[in-house]
Amino acid sequence: MNKAELVEAIVKKTGLTKKDAEKGLNAFTEVVIEELASKKKGAEHKVQLVGFGTFEVSKRSARKGRNPSTGEEIKIKASKSPKFKPGKALKDAVNAPAKKTTKKAPAKKK
């Protein structure tokens, strides 16, 4: 599903206009990005949606690596990476057995 398809699904679920649904989706992504990129001291740098999951920042320390083409050892700088940890309700929904939607054949008349 791409962004346009997600906006369309939001329109169908909520009855909002396409423009309003897109504004809402854009606002959500902007808020998550701003929180994860926040430089405020003491900030948790995460967005937790109970039942859905948590967006958070993972810190990677500096380390040594190898250039695969030359085999030369290189230094990899420390960095931060966004990650998503799904909540229990989301995991359960994804792992739930598929519902059978087969229709029964009409009974034959005798």
Coordinates of N, CA, C and O in Angstrom, one line a residue:
M1 N 0.9 -1.2 0.0 CA 0.0 0.0 0.0 C 0.9 1.2 0.0 O 1.8 1.3 0.8
N2 N 0.6 2.1 -0.9 CA 1.4 3.4 -0.9 C 0.6 4.5 -0.3 O -0.5 4.3 0.2
K3 N 1.1 5.7 -0.3 CA 0.5 6.8 0.5 C -0.9 7.1 -0.1 O -1.8 7.3 0.7
A4 N -1.0 7.2 -1.4 CA -2.3 7.5 -2.0 C -3.4 6.4 -1.7 O -4.5 6.8 -1.4
E5 N -3.0 5.2 -1.6 CA -3.9 4.1 -1.3 C -4.3 4.2 0.2 O -5.4 4.0 0.6
L6 N -3.3 4.6 1.0 CA -3.6 4.8 2.5 C -4.6 5.9 2.7 O -5.5 5.8 3.5
V7 N -4.4 7.0 2.0 CA -5.3 8.2 2.1 C -6.7 7.7 1.7 O -7.7 8.1 2.3
E8 N -6.8 7.0 0.6 CA -8.1 6.5 0.1 C -8.8 5.6 1.1 O -10.0 5.7 1.3
A9 N -8.0 4.7 1.8 CA -8.5 3.9 2.8 C -9.0 4.7 4.0 O -10.1 4.4 4.6
I10 N -8.3 5.7 4.4 CA -8.7 6.6 5.5 C -10.0 7.3 5.1 O -10.9 7.4 5.9
V11 N -10.2 7.7 3.8 CA -11.4 8.4 3.4 C -12.6 7.4 3.5 O -13.6 7.8 4.0
K12 N -12.4 6.2 3.1 CA -13.5 5.2 3.2 C -13.9 4.9 4.6 O -15.0 4.7 5.0
K13 N -12.9 4.8 5.5 CA -13.1 4.5 6.9 C -13.8 5.6 7.7 O -14.6 5.4 8.6
T14 N -13.4 6.9 7.4 CA -13.8 8.0 8.2 C -14.8 8.9 7.6 O -15.5 9.7 8.3
G15 N -15.0 8.9 6.3 CA -15.9 9.8 5.6 C -15.3 11.2 5.4 O -16.0 12.1 5.0
L16 N -14.0 11.4 5.8 CA -13.4 12.7 5.6 C -13.2 12.9 4.1 O -13.2 12.0 3.3
T17 N -12.9 14.1 3.7 CA -12.6 14.4 2.3 C -11.2 13.9 2.1 O -10.4 13.7 3.0
K18 N -10.8 13.7 0.8 CA -9.5 13.2 0.5 C -8.4 14.2 1.0 O -7.4 13.9 1.5
K19 N -8.8 15.5 0.8 CA -7.8 16.6 1.2 C -7.6 16.5 2.7 O -6.5 16.7 3.2
D20 N -8.7 16.4 3.5 CA -8.5 16.4 4.9 C -7.8 15.1 5.4 O -7.0 15.2 6.4
A21 N -8.1 14.0 4.8 CA -7.4 12.7 5.1 C -5.9 12.9 4.9 O -5.1 12.4 5.7
E22 N -5.5 13.5 3.8 CA -4.1 13.6 3.4 C -3.5 14.6 4.4 O -2.3 14.4 4.8
K23 N -4.2 15.7 4.8 CA -3.6 16.6 5.8 C -3.4 15.9 7.1 O -2.4 16.1 7.8
G24 N -4.3 15.1 7.5 CA -4.2 14.3 8.8 C -3.0 13.4 8.7 O -2.2 13.3 9.7
L25 N -2.8 12.6 7.6 CA -1.7 11.7 7.5 C -0.4 12.5 7.5 O 0.6 12.1 8.1
N26 N -0.3 13.6 6.8 CA 0.9 14.4 6.7 C 1.2 14.9 8.1 O 2.4 14.9 8.5
A27 N 0.2 15.4 8.8 CA 0.4 15.9 10.2 C 1.0 14.8 11.1 O 1.9 15.1 11.9
F28 N 0.4 13.6 11.0 CA 0.9 12.5 11.8 C 2.4 12.2 11.5 O 3.2 12.1 12.5
T29 N 2.7 12.1 10.3 CA 4.1 11.8 9.9 C 5.1 12.9 10.4 O 6.2 12.6 10.8
E30 N 4.6 14.1 10.2 CA 5.5 15.3 10.6 C 5.7 15.3 12.1 O 6.8 15.5 12.6
V31 N 4.7 15.0 12.9 CA 4.8 15.0 14.4 C 5.7 13.9 14.8 O 6.6 14.1 15.7
V32 N 5.6 12.7 14.2 CA 6.5 11.6 14.5 C 7.9 11.9 14.2 O 8.9 11.7 15.0
I33 N 8.2 12.5 13.0 CA 9.5 12.8 12.6 C 10.1 13.9 13.5 O 11.3 13.8 14.0
E34 N 9.3 14.9 13.8 CA 9.8 16.0 14.7 C 10.2 15.4 16.1 O 11.2 15.8 16.7
E35 N 9.3 14.6 16.6 CA 9.6 14.0 18.0 C 10.9 13.1 17.9 O 11.7 13.2 18.8
L36 N 11.0 12.3 16.9 CA 12.2 11.4 16.9 C 13.5 12.2 16.6 O 14.6 11.8 17.1
A37 N 13.4 13.3 15.9 CA 14.6 14.2 15.6 C 14.8 15.2 16.6 O 15.8 15.9 16.5
S38 N 14.0 15.3 17.6 CA 14.1 16.4 18.7 C 15.4 16.3 19.3 O 15.9 15.2 19.7
K39 N 16.0 17.5 19.5 CA 17.3 17.6 20.2 C 17.2 18.0 21.7 O 18.1 18.3 22.3
K40 N 15.9 18.1 22.2 CA 15.7 18.5 23.5 C 16.3 17.5 24.5 O 16.2 16.3 24.4
K41 N 17.0 18.1 25.5 CA 17.5 17.2 26.6 C 16.4 16.6 27.4 O 15.4 17.3 27.7
G42 N 16.6 15.4 27.8 CA 15.6 14.7 28.6 C 14.4 14.2 27.8 O 13.6 13.5 28.4
A43 N 14.3 14.5 26.5 CA 13.2 14.0 25.7 C 13.4 12.5 25.5 O 14.5 12.0 25.3
E44 N 12.3 11.8 25.4 CA 12.4 10.3 25.3 C 12.6 9.9 23.8 O 13.1 8.8 23.5
H45 N 12.3 10.8 22.9 CA 12.5 10.6 21.5 C 11.7 9.3 21.0 O 12.3 8.4 20.3
K46 N 10.5 9.2 21.5 CA 9.6 8.1 21.0 C 8.2 8.5 21.0 O 7.8 9.4 21.7
V47 N 7.4 7.8 20.1 CA 6.0 8.0 20.0 C 5.3 6.7 20.3 O 5.6 5.8 19.5
Q48 N 4.5 6.6 21.3 CA 3.9 5.3 21.7 C 2.4 5.3 21.5 O 1.8 6.2 22.0
L49 N 1.9 4.4 20.6 CA 0.5 4.3 20.4 C 0.1 2.9 20.9 O 0.4 1.9 20.3
V50 N -0.5 2.9 22.1 CA -0.9 1.7 22.8 C -1.7 0.8 21.9 O -2.7 1.2 21.3
G51 N -1.3 -0.4 21.8 CA -2.0 -1.4 20.9 C -1.4 -1.5 19.5 O -1.5 -2.5 18.9
F52 N -0.9 -0.3 19.1 CA -0.4 -0.3 17.7 C 1.1 -0.5 17.7 O 1.6 -1.4 17.0
G53 N 1.9 0.3 18.4 CA 3.3 0.2 18.5 C 4.0 1.4 18.9 O 3.4 2.4 19.2
T54 N 5.3 1.4 18.9 CA 6.2 2.5 19.3 C 7.2 2.8 18.2 O 7.9 2.0 17.7
F55 N 7.3 4.1 17.9 CA 8.3 4.6 17.0 C 9.4 5.2 18.0 O 9.1 6.0 18.9
E56 N 10.6 4.8 17.8 CA 11.7 5.3 18.7 C 13.0 5.4 18.0 O 13.1 4.9 16.8
V57 N 14.0 6.0 18.6 CA 15.3 6.2 18.1 C 16.3 5.1 18.7 O 16.3 5.0 19.9
S58 N 17.0 4.4 17.8 CA 18.0 3.5 18.3 C 19.4 4.1 18.0 O 19.6 4.6 16.9
K59 N 20.2 4.0 19.0 CA 21.6 4.6 18.9 C 22.5 3.4 18.5 O 22.5 2.4 19.0
R60 N 23.3 3.7 17.5 CA 24.4 2.8 17.0 C 25.7 3.4 17.4 O 26.0 4.5 17.0
S61 N 26.6 2.6 18.0 CA 27.9 3.2 18.4 C 28.8 3.1 17.2 O 28.6 2.3 16.3
A62 N 29.9 3.8 17.3 CA 30.9 3.8 16.3 C 31.6 2.4 16.2 O 31.7 1.7 17.3
R63 N 32.0 1.9 15.1 CA 32.6 0.6 15.0 C 33.5 0.5 13.7 O 33.5 1.4 12.9
K64 N 34.2 -0.6 13.6 CA 35.0 -0.8 12.5 C 34.3 -1.7 11.5 O 33.6 -2.6 11.9
G65 N 34.5 -1.5 10.2 CA 33.9 -2.3 9.2 C 34.9 -2.5 8.1 O 36.1 -2.1 8.2
R66 N 34.5 -3.2 7.0 CA 35.3 -3.4 5.9 C 34.7 -3.0 4.6 O 33.5 -3.2 4.4
N67 N 35.5 -2.4 3.7 CA 35.0 -2.1 2.4 C 34.9 -3.4 1.6 O 35.9 -4.1 1.5
P68 N 33.7 -3.8 1.2 CA 33.6 -5.1 0.5 C 34.4 -5.3 -0.8 O 34.8 -6.4 -1.1
S69 N 34.6 -4.2 -1.5 CA 35.3 -4.3 -2.8 C 36.9 -4.3 -2.6 O 37.5 -5.0 -3.4
T70 N 37.4 -3.6 -1.6 CA 38.8 -3.6 -1.4 C 39.3 -4.4 -0.2 O 40.5 -4.7 -0.1
G71 N 38.4 -4.7 0.7 CA 38.8 -5.4 1.9 C 39.5 -4.5 3.0 O 39.8 -4.9 4.0
E72 N 39.6 -3.2 2.6 CA 40.2 -2.2 3.5 C 39.3 -2.0 4.7 O 38.1 -1.9 4.6
E73 N 40.0 -1.9 5.9 CA 39.2 -1.6 7.1 C 38.8 -0.1 7.2 O 39.7 0.8 6.8
I74 N 37.6 0.2 7.5 CA 37.1 1.6 7.6 C 36.4 1.8 8.9 O 36.0 0.9 9.6
K75 N 36.3 3.1 9.3 CA 35.7 3.5 10.5 C 34.2 3.9 10.2 O 34.0 4.7 9.3
I76 N 33.3 3.3 10.9 CA 31.9 3.7 10.7 C 31.5 4.6 11.9 O 31.6 4.2 13.1
K77 N 31.0 5.8 11.6 CA 30.6 6.7 12.7 C 29.4 6.3 13.4 O 28.6 5.5 12.9
A78 N 29.3 6.8 14.7 CA 28.1 6.5 15.5 C 26.9 7.2 14.8 O 27.1 8.2 14.2
S79 N 25.7 6.6 14.9 CA 24.6 7.2 14.3 C 23.3 6.8 15.1 O 23.3 6.0 16.0
K80 N 22.2 7.5 14.7 CA 20.9 7.2 15.2 C 20.1 6.7 14.1 O 20.2 7.1 13.0
S81 N 19.2 5.7 14.4 CA 18.3 5.1 13.4 C 16.9 5.0 14.0 O 16.7 4.5 15.1
P82 N 15.9 5.4 13.2 CA 14.5 5.2 13.7 C 14.1 3.8 13.6 O 14.6 3.1 12.7
K83 N 13.3 3.3 14.5 CA 12.8 2.0 14.4 C 11.4 1.9 14.9 O 10.9 2.8 15.6
F84 N 10.7 0.9 14.5 CA 9.3 0.7 15.0 C 9.2 -0.7 15.6 O 9.6 -1.7 15.1
K85 N 8.6 -0.6 16.8 CA 8.3 -1.9 17.6 C 6.8 -2.1 17.6 O 6.1 -1.3 18.3
P86 N 6.3 -3.1 17.0 CA 4.8 -3.3 17.0 C 4.3 -3.7 18.4 O 5.0 -4.4 19.1
G87 N 3.1 -3.2 18.6 CA 2.4 -3.6 19.9 C 1.7 -4.9 19.8 O 1.6 -5.5 18.8
K88 N 1.3 -5.4 21.0 CA 0.7 -6.7 21.0 C -0.5 -6.9 20.2 O -0.7 -7.9 19.5
A89 N -1.4 -5.9 20.2 CA -2.6 -5.9 19.4 C -2.3 -6.0 17.9 O -3.0 -6.8 17.2
L90 N -1.3 -5.3 17.4 CA -0.9 -5.4 16.0 C -0.3 -6.7 15.7 O -0.7 -7.3 14.7
K91 N 0.5 -7.2 16.5 CA 1.1 -8.6 16.3 C 0.0 -9.6 16.3 O 0.0 -10.5 15.4
D92 N -0.9 -9.5 17.2 CA -2.0 -10.5 17.2 C -2.9 -10.5 16.0 O -3.3 -11.5 15.4
A93 N -3.1 -9.3 15.5 CA -4.0 -9.1 14.3 C -3.2 -9.7 13.1 O -3.9 -10.3 12.2
V94 N -1.9 -9.5 13.0 CA -1.2 -10.0 11.8 C -1.0 -11.5 11.9 O -1.1 -12.1 10.8
N95 N -0.9 -12.0 13.1 CA -0.7 -13.5 13.2 C -2.0 -14.3 13.4 O -2.0 -15.5 13.5
A96 N -3.2 -13.6 13.4 CA -4.4 -14.3 13.5 C -4.7 -15.2 12.3 O -4.3 -14.8 11.2
P97 N -5.3 -16.3 12.5 CA -5.6 -17.2 11.3 C -6.5 -16.5 10.4 O -7.4 -15.7 10.8
A98 N -6.4 -16.7 9.1 CA -7.2 -16.1 8.1 C -8.6 -16.6 8.3 O -8.9 -17.8 8.5
K99 N -9.6 -15.7 8.1 CA -11.0 -16.1 8.2 C -11.4 -16.7 6.9 O -11.1 -16.2 5.8
K100 N -12.1 -17.8 7.0 CA -12.6 -18.4 5.7 C -13.8 -17.7 5.2 O -14.8 -17.5 6.0
T101 N -13.8 -17.3 4.0 CA -14.9 -16.6 3.4 C -15.6 -17.4 2.3 O -16.3 -16.8 1.4
T102 N -15.4 -18.7 2.3 CA -16.0 -19.5 1.3 C -17.5 -19.7 1.6 O -18.0 -19.8 2.7
K103 N -18.3 -19.6 0.5 CA -19.7 -19.7 0.6 C -20.1 -21.2 0.5 O -19.5 -21.9 -0.3
K104 N -21.1 -21.6 1.2 CA -21.6 -23.0 1.1 C -22.4 -23.1 -0.2 O -23.2 -22.2 -0.5
A105 N -22.3 -24.2 -0.8 CA -23.1 -24.5 -2.0 C -24.5 -24.7 -1.6 O -24.8 -25.3 -0.5
P106 N -25.5 -24.2 -2.4 CA -26.9 -24.4 -2.0 C -27.2 -25.9 -2.0 O -26.7 -26.7 -2.8
A107 N -28.1 -26.3 -1.0 CA -28.5 -27.6 -0.9 C -29.3 -28.1 -2.1 O -30.1 -27.3 -2.6
K108 N -29.1 -29.3 -2.5 CA -29.8 -29.9 -3.7 C -31.2 -30.3 -3.2 O -31.4 -30.8 -2.2
K109 N -32.2 -30.0 -4.1 CA -33.5 -30.4 -3.8 C -33.7 -31.9 -4.2 O -33.2 -32.3 -5.3
K110 N -34.5 -32.6 -3.5 CA -34.7 -34.0 -3.8 C -36.0 -34.2 -4.6 O -36.9 -33.6 -4.6

